[in-house]
Short mmCIF file of C-alpha atoms in Angstrom, two decimals:
data_model
loop_
_atom_site.label_atom_id
_atom_site.label_comp_id
_atom_site.label_asym_id
_atom_site.label_seq_id
_atom_site.Cartn_x
_atom_site.Cartn_y
_atom_site.Cartn_z
CA MET A 1 -15.04 20.02 15.41
CA LYS A 2 -14.47 17.52 18.01
CA CYS A 3 -16.53 14.12 17.32
CA PRO A 4 -17.06 11.53 19.74
CA PRO A 5 -14.32 9.30 20.30
CA TRP A 6 -14.52 6.41 17.85
CA PRO A 7 -16.97 4.04 19.12
CA GLU A 8 -15.89 0.54 20.79
CA GLY A 9 -14.51 -2.32 17.96
CA GLN A 10 -11.39 -2.46 16.79
CA LYS A 11 -8.68 -0.27 14.97
CA LEU A 12 -6.96 -2.77 12.80
CA VAL A 13 -3.31 -1.33 11.34
CA HIS A 14 -3.20 -2.08 7.70
CA LEU A 15 0.56 -4.19 6.87
CA ASP A 16 0.32 -4.50 3.02
CA LEU A 17 3.55 -6.33 2.75
CA LYS A 18 4.56 -6.34 -0.87
CA GLY A 19 6.72 -4.94 -2.26
CA ALA A 20 8.54 -3.10 1.08
CA PRO A 21 8.19 -7.01 3.59
CA PRO A 22 10.27 -5.48 6.55
CA ARG A 23 12.55 -7.71 8.33
CA VAL A 24 11.09 -9.36 10.51
CA ASP A 25 13.34 -7.65 14.06
CA TYR A 26 11.93 -4.28 12.12
CA LEU A 27 8.77 -5.64 11.69
CA HIS A 28 8.60 -6.32 16.02
CA LYS A 29 9.22 -3.12 16.38
CA LEU A 30 6.51 -1.75 14.08
CA ILE A 31 4.33 -3.86 15.54
CA GLU A 32 5.34 -3.01 18.92
CA LEU A 33 4.85 0.80 18.24
CA PHE A 34 1.48 1.00 17.19
CA SER A 35 0.58 -1.06 20.05
CA GLU A 36 1.58 2.10 21.95
CA LEU A 37 -0.19 4.27 19.81
CA GLY A 38 -3.47 2.60 19.96
CA ALA A 39 -3.99 0.17 17.70
CA GLU A 40 -5.65 -3.42 18.70
CA GLY A 41 -4.90 -5.80 15.71
CA LEU A 42 -3.61 -5.91 12.12
CA LEU A 43 -4.94 -6.63 8.96
CA VAL A 44 -1.94 -8.37 7.43
CA GLU A 45 -1.81 -8.33 3.40
CA TYR A 46 1.25 -10.95 2.51
CA GLU A 47 0.49 -11.70 -1.36
CA ASP A 48 3.78 -12.99 -2.24
CA MET A 49 5.45 -12.80 1.09
CA PHE A 50 3.47 -15.77 1.95
CA PRO A 51 5.18 -19.19 2.17
CA TYR A 52 2.80 -21.10 0.05
CA GLU A 53 3.64 -25.06 -0.58
CA GLY A 54 3.23 -27.82 -2.87
CA GLU A 55 1.64 -26.93 -6.32
CA LEU A 56 1.05 -22.69 -5.11
CA GLN A 57 5.11 -22.81 -4.22
CA LEU A 58 5.77 -20.39 -7.79
CA LEU A 59 3.47 -17.60 -5.76
CA GLN A 60 6.52 -17.31 -3.57
CA GLY A 61 8.43 -14.38 -3.96
CA THR A 62 11.99 -14.03 -5.11
CA ALA A 63 13.05 -10.44 -4.56
CA PRO A 64 12.22 -10.22 -1.68
CA PRO A 65 12.23 -13.32 -0.53
CA THR A 66 9.30 -14.32 1.11
CA TYR A 67 8.82 -14.68 5.27
CA SER A 68 9.67 -17.94 6.37
CA ARG A 69 7.00 -20.61 7.90
CA GLN A 70 8.62 -19.65 11.41
CA GLU A 71 9.01 -15.88 10.51
CA ILE A 72 4.99 -16.03 9.99
CA LEU A 73 4.26 -17.47 13.49
CA SER A 74 7.46 -15.29 14.81
CA LEU A 75 4.92 -11.83 14.15
CA GLN A 76 1.67 -13.15 15.17
CA GLU A 77 3.08 -14.63 18.56
CA PHE A 78 5.11 -11.33 18.76
CA ALA A 79 1.38 -9.56 18.64
CA ARG A 80 -0.61 -11.48 20.82
CA SER A 81 2.09 -11.04 23.04
CA LYS A 82 0.88 -7.14 23.06
CA SER A 83 -2.34 -8.17 22.87
CA MET A 84 -3.26 -7.91 19.22
CA GLU A 85 -5.21 -9.91 16.59
CA VAL A 86 -4.53 -10.74 13.58
CA VAL A 87 -6.83 -10.71 10.24
CA PRO A 88 -4.91 -12.17 7.09
CA LEU A 89 -5.93 -10.79 3.89
CA VAL A 90 -5.94 -13.35 1.06
CA GLN A 91 -6.87 -11.26 -2.29
CA THR A 92 -9.83 -14.08 -4.37
CA PHE A 93 -11.31 -11.98 -6.76
CA GLY A 94 -9.75 -9.34 -7.94
CA HIS A 95 -6.74 -8.00 -7.56
CA MET A 96 -4.89 -11.24 -7.97
CA GLU A 97 -2.16 -10.47 -9.91
CA PHE A 98 0.97 -12.13 -8.26
CA VAL A 99 -0.83 -15.25 -8.90
CA LEU A 100 -2.08 -14.79 -12.36
CA LYS A 101 1.31 -13.27 -13.47
CA HIS A 102 2.55 -16.83 -13.54
CA ARG A 103 1.91 -18.71 -16.85
CA PRO A 104 1.20 -21.88 -15.83
CA LEU A 105 -2.26 -20.05 -14.56
CA TRP A 106 -2.55 -17.33 -17.72
CA GLY A 107 -5.42 -19.65 -18.08
CA LEU A 108 -7.76 -18.61 -15.31
CA ARG A 109 -7.94 -14.84 -16.20
CA GLU A 110 -11.06 -13.36 -16.79
CA LEU A 111 -9.10 -11.96 -19.79
CA PRO A 112 -6.03 -12.11 -21.17
CA HIS A 113 -4.82 -8.85 -20.87
CA CYS A 114 -6.08 -8.39 -17.29
CA VAL A 115 -4.22 -9.53 -14.93
CA GLY A 116 -5.39 -8.72 -11.84
CA THR A 117 -9.26 -10.63 -12.27
CA LEU A 118 -10.18 -14.27 -11.86
CA ASN A 119 -12.33 -16.17 -14.12
CA PRO A 120 -15.16 -17.38 -12.26
CA HIS A 121 -16.62 -19.92 -13.72
CA ARG A 122 -13.49 -22.33 -13.72
CA GLU A 123 -13.60 -24.84 -11.00
CA GLU A 124 -9.73 -24.87 -10.91
CA GLY A 125 -10.27 -21.50 -9.31
CA LEU A 126 -11.99 -22.25 -6.66
CA LYS A 127 -9.59 -25.01 -6.05
CA LEU A 128 -7.03 -22.21 -6.45
CA VAL A 129 -8.66 -19.97 -3.80
CA MET A 130 -9.56 -22.29 -1.23
CA GLU A 131 -5.87 -23.66 -1.46
CA MET A 132 -4.58 -20.28 -0.99
CA LEU A 133 -7.05 -19.99 2.20
CA ARG A 134 -6.16 -23.47 3.80
CA GLN A 135 -2.37 -22.42 3.45
CA VAL A 136 -2.06 -18.95 4.98
CA VAL A 137 -5.08 -20.66 7.64
CA GLU A 138 -2.82 -23.00 8.98
CA LEU A 139 -0.29 -21.01 9.55
CA HIS A 140 -2.48 -19.03 11.34
CA PRO A 141 -4.01 -21.22 14.26
CA GLY A 142 -5.97 -19.73 16.64
CA VAL A 143 -7.59 -17.16 13.91
CA ASN A 144 -11.06 -15.89 14.57
CA THR A 145 -11.65 -13.37 11.39
CA LEU A 146 -10.53 -13.72 7.52
CA HIS A 147 -10.50 -10.83 5.02
CA ILE A 148 -11.20 -12.24 1.52
CA GLY A 149 -10.22 -9.11 -0.57
CA ALA A 150 -12.77 -8.76 -3.86
CA ASP A 151 -12.66 -5.34 -4.10
CA GLU A 152 -11.88 -3.93 -7.62
CA VAL A 153 -13.02 -6.79 -9.87
CA TYR A 154 -11.93 -5.19 -13.27
CA MET A 155 -13.29 -6.45 -16.17
CA LEU A 156 -15.73 -8.75 -14.90
CA GLY A 157 -18.59 -10.25 -17.47
CA GLU A 158 -16.03 -9.07 -20.72
CA GLY A 159 -14.59 -12.28 -20.68
CA GLU A 160 -15.92 -15.17 -23.04
CA GLU A 161 -17.48 -17.71 -20.26
CA SER A 162 -18.84 -14.57 -18.91
CA LYS A 163 -20.65 -13.42 -21.86
CA LEU A 164 -22.36 -16.15 -22.68
CA TRP A 165 -23.19 -16.54 -18.62
CA LEU A 166 -24.84 -13.63 -18.84
CA ALA A 167 -26.84 -14.33 -22.21
CA SER A 168 -29.18 -16.07 -20.16
CA PRO A 169 -32.62 -14.01 -19.47
CA GLY A 170 -31.87 -11.97 -16.69
CA ARG A 171 -28.43 -12.65 -15.83
CA THR A 172 -25.93 -9.50 -14.35
CA VAL A 173 -22.50 -8.57 -13.69
CA GLU A 174 -23.51 -7.78 -10.04
CA GLN A 175 -24.65 -12.36 -9.84
CA LEU A 176 -22.05 -13.40 -11.10
CA PHE A 177 -19.87 -10.94 -8.54
CA LEU A 178 -22.29 -12.21 -6.54
CA SER A 179 -22.31 -15.97 -7.24
CA HIS A 180 -18.42 -16.35 -6.83
CA VAL A 181 -18.10 -14.77 -3.47
CA THR A 182 -20.82 -16.64 -2.01
CA LYS A 183 -19.09 -19.69 -3.32
CA VAL A 184 -15.70 -18.83 -2.13
CA ALA A 185 -17.78 -17.77 1.80
CA LYS A 186 -19.75 -20.37 2.09
CA ALA A 187 -16.41 -22.86 1.24
CA ILE A 188 -14.78 -21.51 3.56
CA LYS A 189 -17.58 -21.27 6.23
CA GLU A 190 -17.84 -25.60 5.22
CA ALA A 191 -14.38 -26.02 6.32
CA TRP A 192 -13.96 -23.33 8.84
CA PRO A 193 -17.38 -22.95 10.53
CA HIS A 194 -16.14 -20.60 13.49
CA LEU A 195 -13.92 -17.90 10.88
CA ASN A 196 -15.68 -14.14 10.79
CA ILE A 197 -15.55 -12.92 6.96
CA ILE A 198 -14.52 -9.17 6.19
CA MET A 199 -14.91 -8.71 2.41
CA TRP A 200 -14.12 -4.84 0.03
CA ASP A 201 -17.62 -3.48 0.00
CA ASP A 202 -16.71 -1.64 -3.27
CA MET A 203 -18.59 -4.03 -5.59
CA MET A 204 -21.93 -4.04 -4.20
CA ARG A 205 -22.18 -0.33 -3.51
CA GLY A 206 -24.68 0.32 -6.95
CA MET A 207 -26.55 -3.24 -5.70
CA ASN A 208 -30.10 -2.40 -4.23
CA GLN A 209 -30.86 -4.24 -0.89
CA ASP A 210 -33.38 -6.81 -2.76
CA THR A 211 -30.02 -7.87 -4.50
CA LEU A 212 -28.02 -8.25 -1.51
CA LYS A 213 -30.47 -9.85 0.54
CA GLU A 214 -31.17 -12.68 -2.13
CA SER A 215 -27.16 -12.72 -2.11
CA GLY A 216 -26.65 -15.39 -0.06
CA LEU A 217 -24.09 -13.13 1.48
CA VAL A 218 -26.33 -12.54 4.62
CA GLY A 219 -24.73 -14.05 7.55
CA LEU A 220 -21.90 -14.61 5.94
CA VAL A 221 -19.69 -11.76 5.52
CA GLN A 222 -18.79 -8.28 6.61
CA PRO A 223 -18.62 -5.68 4.84
CA MET A 224 -15.27 -3.20 4.94
CA LEU A 225 -16.57 0.14 3.25
CA TRP A 226 -13.27 1.80 2.48
CA ASP A 227 -12.86 5.70 1.67
CA TYR A 228 -9.44 6.92 1.70
CA THR A 229 -10.63 10.81 0.84
CA PRO A 230 -10.06 13.95 2.60
CA ASP A 231 -13.49 15.15 1.65
CA LEU A 232 -15.21 11.22 2.48
CA ASP A 233 -19.02 12.45 1.56
CA VAL A 234 -20.56 11.83 5.34
CA ASP A 235 -24.22 11.41 4.56
CA SER A 236 -23.49 8.92 1.63
CA THR A 237 -21.41 6.57 3.70
CA VAL A 238 -24.13 6.69 6.11
CA SER A 239 -26.85 6.22 3.81
CA LEU A 240 -24.95 2.98 2.26
CA LEU A 241 -23.55 1.38 5.48
CA GLU A 242 -28.15 1.73 6.27
CA LYS A 243 -28.57 0.25 3.12
CA TYR A 244 -26.50 -2.66 3.75
CA HIS A 245 -27.58 -3.25 7.00
CA THR A 246 -31.19 -2.76 6.47
CA ALA A 247 -30.44 -5.84 3.61
CA GLY A 248 -29.40 -8.09 6.04
CA LEU A 249 -25.62 -7.15 6.14
CA SER A 250 -25.45 -5.86 9.73
CA GLN A 251 -21.73 -6.48 10.68
CA LEU A 252 -20.16 -3.42 8.68
CA TRP A 253 -16.66 -1.94 9.07
CA ALA A 254 -15.32 1.23 7.69
CA ALA A 255 -11.19 1.48 6.29
CA SER A 256 -9.74 4.90 6.69
CA SER A 257 -6.15 5.88 5.19
CA PHE A 258 -2.37 6.56 6.58
CA LYS A 259 -0.80 6.06 3.94
CA GLY A 260 -0.73 5.21 -0.20
CA SER A 261 -3.66 6.54 -1.18
CA THR A 262 -2.69 9.76 -2.22
CA CYS A 263 -1.06 9.04 -5.63
CA VAL A 264 1.26 6.07 -6.91
CA HIS A 265 4.31 7.31 -7.00
CA THR A 266 4.22 9.61 -3.34
CA CYS A 267 7.17 9.33 -1.50
CA VAL A 268 6.64 11.21 1.80
CA PRO A 269 3.33 11.50 3.05
CA GLY A 270 1.44 14.47 4.48
CA THR A 271 -0.12 13.64 8.01
CA MET A 272 -3.09 16.20 7.96
CA ARG A 273 -4.08 15.18 4.55
CA HIS A 274 -4.91 11.54 6.06
CA VAL A 275 -6.04 12.81 9.95
CA GLU A 276 -8.70 14.72 7.82
CA ASN A 277 -9.82 11.37 6.51
CA HIS A 278 -10.22 10.08 10.08
CA GLU A 279 -12.24 13.14 10.95
CA GLN A 280 -14.87 12.53 8.38
CA TRP A 281 -15.10 8.99 9.44
CA LEU A 282 -15.75 9.52 13.19
CA LYS A 283 -18.25 12.05 11.80
CA VAL A 284 -19.88 8.76 9.87
CA ALA A 285 -19.19 6.99 13.13
CA ALA A 286 -21.58 9.27 15.14
CA ALA A 287 -23.97 10.26 12.52
CA LEU A 288 -24.86 6.49 12.26
CA PRO A 289 -28.71 5.75 13.64
CA ALA A 290 -29.67 3.35 16.19
CA GLY A 291 -28.93 -0.43 15.45
CA VAL A 292 -26.70 0.63 13.00
CA HIS A 293 -23.11 0.38 14.64
CA LEU A 294 -19.29 -0.29 12.97
CA ARG A 295 -17.33 -3.35 14.66
CA GLY A 296 -13.91 -1.47 13.89
CA ILE A 297 -11.97 0.03 11.44
CA ALA A 298 -8.99 -1.04 9.59
CA LEU A 299 -6.27 2.16 8.78
CA THR A 300 -4.91 0.86 5.80
CA GLY A 301 -1.60 1.42 4.72
CA TRP A 302 -1.07 0.51 0.85
CA GLN A 303 2.90 -0.10 -0.24
CA ARG A 304 1.58 -0.07 -3.78
CA TYR A 305 -1.47 0.47 -5.32
CA ASP A 306 -1.12 -3.45 -6.83
CA HIS A 307 1.29 -5.61 -6.92
CA LEU A 308 2.57 -4.48 -10.58
CA SER A 309 2.19 -0.73 -9.40
CA VAL A 310 5.62 1.50 -8.13
CA LEU A 311 6.15 1.49 -4.80
CA CYS A 312 4.56 3.77 -2.26
CA GLU A 313 5.63 5.64 0.92
CA LEU A 314 7.94 3.67 3.27
CA MET A 315 6.47 2.58 6.99
CA PRO A 316 9.11 4.20 8.60
CA LEU A 317 8.19 8.25 7.03
CA ALA A 318 3.80 7.32 7.37
CA LEU A 319 4.51 6.08 11.23
CA PRO A 320 3.78 10.63 12.46
CA SER A 321 1.05 9.84 10.14
CA LEU A 322 -0.59 6.51 11.55
CA GLY A 323 0.08 8.10 15.21
CA ALA A 324 -1.65 11.45 14.77
CA CYS A 325 -4.51 9.24 12.92
CA LEU A 326 -4.80 6.59 15.40
CA GLN A 327 -5.27 9.60 18.18
CA THR A 328 -7.94 11.66 16.43
CA LEU A 329 -9.92 8.39 16.83
CA VAL A 330 -9.34 8.16 20.28
CA GLN A 331 -9.38 11.72 21.47
CA GLY A 332 -12.57 12.07 18.86
CA GLN A 333 -10.13 14.98 16.98
CA LEU A 334 -6.19 15.71 16.53
CA SER A 335 -6.37 18.15 19.50
CA ALA A 336 -3.34 20.06 21.33
CA GLU A 337 -2.85 17.38 23.40
CA ALA A 338 -2.99 14.52 21.03
CA GLN A 339 -0.28 15.83 19.22
CA ILE A 340 2.01 16.34 21.91
CA ARG A 341 1.34 12.61 23.40
CA VAL A 342 2.02 11.25 19.56
CA CYS A 343 5.09 13.75 19.47
CA GLU A 344 6.82 12.96 22.97
CA ARG A 345 6.10 8.57 21.85
CA LEU A 346 7.81 9.01 18.60
CA GLY A 347 10.34 11.95 19.78
CA VAL A 348 9.75 15.01 17.13
CA SER A 349 8.10 18.33 17.46
CA SER A 350 5.39 17.83 14.55
CA VAL A 351 3.26 15.31 12.70
CA GLU A 352 4.03 16.21 9.91
CA VAL A 353 7.01 13.99 9.10
CA THR A 354 8.58 17.16 6.85
CA ASP A 355 9.24 18.52 10.05
CA LEU A 356 11.26 15.95 11.99
CA ASP A 357 13.83 17.51 13.71
CA ARG A 358 17.51 16.62 12.79
CA THR A 359 18.78 14.58 15.81
CA PRO A 360 21.50 12.29 16.52
CA GLU A 361 20.23 8.26 15.61
CA GLU A 362 20.59 7.72 19.36
CA ASP A 363 18.01 10.22 20.35
CA SER A 364 15.33 8.88 17.58
CA LEU A 365 12.75 7.23 19.84
CA PHE A 366 10.40 5.72 17.08
CA PRO A 367 11.92 3.06 14.75
CA GLY A 368 13.13 4.45 11.00
CA ARG A 369 13.34 7.32 12.21
CA ARG A 370 16.78 7.51 10.48
CA LEU A 371 15.77 6.60 6.73
CA ALA A 372 13.07 9.00 7.48
CA GLU A 373 15.51 11.74 7.69
CA LEU A 374 18.13 10.52 5.50
CA ILE A 375 14.79 10.31 2.78
CA ILE A 376 13.41 13.38 3.12
CA ASP A 377 16.62 15.20 2.89
CA LEU A 378 17.18 13.70 -0.57
CA ASN A 379 14.07 13.80 -1.45
CA GLN A 380 13.86 17.75 -1.10
CA LEU A 381 17.03 17.90 -3.09
CA LEU A 382 15.62 15.80 -5.59
CA ASN A 383 12.39 18.42 -6.06
CA SER A 384 14.99 21.53 -5.66
CA ASP A 385 14.56 23.64 -9.08
CA ASP A 386 18.68 23.60 -9.60
CA ILE A 387 18.39 19.58 -10.06
CA ARG A 388 14.55 18.92 -11.32
CA PHE A 389 15.50 21.85 -14.25
CA PHE A 390 19.16 21.96 -14.61
CA GLU A 391 18.50 21.34 -18.49
CA ASN A 392 16.66 24.12 -18.37
CA SER A 393 19.00 26.28 -17.13
CA MET A 394 20.28 29.81 -19.16
CA ALA A 395 23.90 28.30 -19.36
CA VAL A 396 22.72 24.12 -20.61
CA ARG A 397 20.47 26.13 -22.76
CA GLY A 398 22.03 28.68 -24.37
CA TRP A 399 25.57 27.24 -24.31
CA PHE A 400 24.94 23.79 -24.81
CA SER A 401 21.75 22.97 -26.35
CA PRO A 402 20.80 19.26 -28.35
CA TYR A 403 22.11 21.55 -31.82
CA GLN A 404 25.07 22.20 -30.17
CA ARG A 405 26.06 19.69 -28.58
CA GLN A 406 25.30 17.39 -32.38
CA ARG A 407 27.46 19.59 -34.01
CA ARG A 408 30.27 19.98 -31.15
CA ALA A 409 29.58 23.93 -31.92
CA VAL A 410 30.45 24.53 -27.65
CA THR A 411 32.42 27.13 -25.52
CA PRO A 412 34.56 25.36 -23.95
CA LEU A 413 35.08 27.42 -21.13
CA ILE A 414 31.20 27.59 -20.17
CA THR A 415 30.72 24.10 -20.76
CA MET A 416 33.78 23.08 -18.41
CA THR A 417 31.51 25.24 -15.76
CA ILE A 418 28.37 23.52 -16.72
CA HIS A 419 30.47 20.27 -16.33
CA SER A 420 31.17 21.33 -13.16
CA GLN A 421 28.03 22.29 -11.53
CA ALA A 422 26.26 18.59 -12.99
CA SER A 423 29.02 17.19 -11.28
CA ALA A 424 28.73 18.94 -8.07
CA TYR A 425 25.47 17.52 -7.84
CA LEU A 426 25.87 14.32 -8.61
CA THR A 427 28.02 13.66 -5.77
CA THR A 428 26.50 14.91 -3.38
CA LEU A 429 23.17 12.88 -4.74
CA GLN A 430 25.36 9.63 -4.89
CA GLN A 431 26.35 10.77 -1.51
CA LYS A 432 22.83 10.88 -0.42
CA VAL A 433 21.97 7.57 -2.06
CA GLU A 434 24.39 5.60 -0.22
CA ALA A 435 23.37 6.85 3.48
CA VAL A 436 20.15 6.10 2.02
CA LYS A 437 20.46 2.45 0.85
CA GLU A 438 23.11 2.08 4.11
CA GLU A 439 20.01 2.27 6.54
CA MET A 440 17.53 0.66 4.12
CA VAL A 441 18.40 -2.54 3.87
CA ARG A 442 18.85 -2.53 7.79
CA LEU A 443 15.25 -2.79 7.63
CA TYR A 444 13.89 -3.86 4.85
CA PRO A 445 15.65 -6.44 1.68
CA GLU A 446 18.62 -4.92 -0.45
CA CYS A 447 16.01 -5.42 -3.49
CA THR A 448 13.62 -2.93 -2.26
CA ALA A 449 16.72 -0.36 -1.71
CA GLN A 450 17.01 -0.81 -4.95
CA GLU A 451 13.84 -0.39 -6.48
CA TRP A 452 13.24 2.72 -4.51
CA ILE A 453 16.79 4.31 -5.99
CA GLU A 454 16.03 3.56 -9.22
CA GLU A 455 12.31 4.55 -9.09
CA HIS A 456 13.07 7.54 -7.03
CA VAL A 457 16.73 8.41 -8.25
CA SER A 458 17.59 7.46 -11.39
CA PRO A 459 15.70 9.33 -13.39
CA VAL A 460 17.24 12.53 -11.48
CA MET A 461 20.49 11.68 -12.23
CA ALA A 462 20.37 10.35 -15.71
CA PRO A 463 20.18 13.58 -17.31
CA LEU A 464 22.85 15.14 -15.23
CA GLN A 465 24.64 12.01 -16.21
CA ARG A 466 24.34 12.35 -20.09
CA ILE A 467 25.35 16.14 -19.61
CA THR A 468 28.92 15.22 -17.96
CA GLU A 469 29.75 12.75 -20.44
CA ASP A 470 28.36 15.28 -23.61
CA VAL A 471 30.37 17.85 -21.98
CA LEU A 472 33.48 15.65 -21.96
CA ALA A 473 33.04 14.75 -25.10
CA CYS A 474 32.48 18.25 -27.20
CA VAL A 475 35.45 19.84 -25.35
CA LYS A 476 37.63 16.77 -26.60
CA GLU A 477 36.84 17.60 -30.46
CA MET A 478 38.08 21.00 -29.32
CA VAL A 479 40.48 21.47 -26.95
CA PRO A 480 44.23 20.30 -27.89
#
């Protein structure tokens, strides 16, 4: 069923740079494509890819290396040339892993074993956050909007200082959360009165209207309600938005997903799952009562679930999904016409990346297409039954079991056949891996390519390598 197109309001594409920061020339090509597909801005999450200076220099990444100050300015200048606003996202409470993992800052954790949550009672913590924000704002001349994160503040209230604070009558974990966020928001407004402040909404979902009204956040922040599921509950979401509005938090945003929300280790995204998520958001927008509206939507594309988790889908594989999701918002549904528009712009025959036609590189029309094709091809081989279950094949289980290997009681003729099969698979995999790596390092730092290979390829190749080595060791003792 067709919904009205997305109402007036910005469509921001989320650039999550942790772990797989595109090389700057590739980043420019991506931004140009985002604009052509219908995006009007970028929500940029730098984490350790931002060139922090002074006492914060320890936050800079080394593998991958941090963007330079000139590269950050170049990103903004190029986005402005495409009439796209840049909204920086800096975490200020939860998901502070990239900050609190550093030994000199361990004392600012809420709990020693919870790397992501900032202790809200330490004045040094607030100073740290404000210095991070100051450096980011100053390197974004003309910035109008800032996102302060504040989602998934795990284990809040469990630290010793929090327990002492909560021991006073009437105090709650909700108030503890609101107290810190209010301090941050007020400090931002004092330093930069013109800035709009967005924050994730999830920590406020269970709060009642009175708690929100009395929080001090009214007039300071704009909640961004996120839900990435294809079966998003429209009625509950509308009710939640109404609650925020009634509480005085009337400047509201939505956040959907075009990649990075299916599973923590997903390699190749499925477009229709993400399109369905956007169809549900269109239903939400259409069902809002008069007076309640959304300022915009951020199409999130997570690179990792958090700073210390594995890589999700790389951007080239998600561009068909992004195009389909943006056109779903623009058209009100992913109609045949909308699909044709996306396919023509990207030079593909389907919005599902797994259905890419294999074409010569010079015919590829979207940036990173060659890498997407190579990863899909390699991924199919990695997940083939012949390779995944090689150790469970009849030959291996019947003539080269762990028992037989240990006792060197093997049939040389059959085990050499096993060796030949495993070696052939290894050679094919290695050839495909080299092609993926060669292409990936054109678009990403070499350490990103190395991580991707170690995560997705090495666990599959290791058993084959062990078998080939064991076969040779066994046969050596049985053949003159």
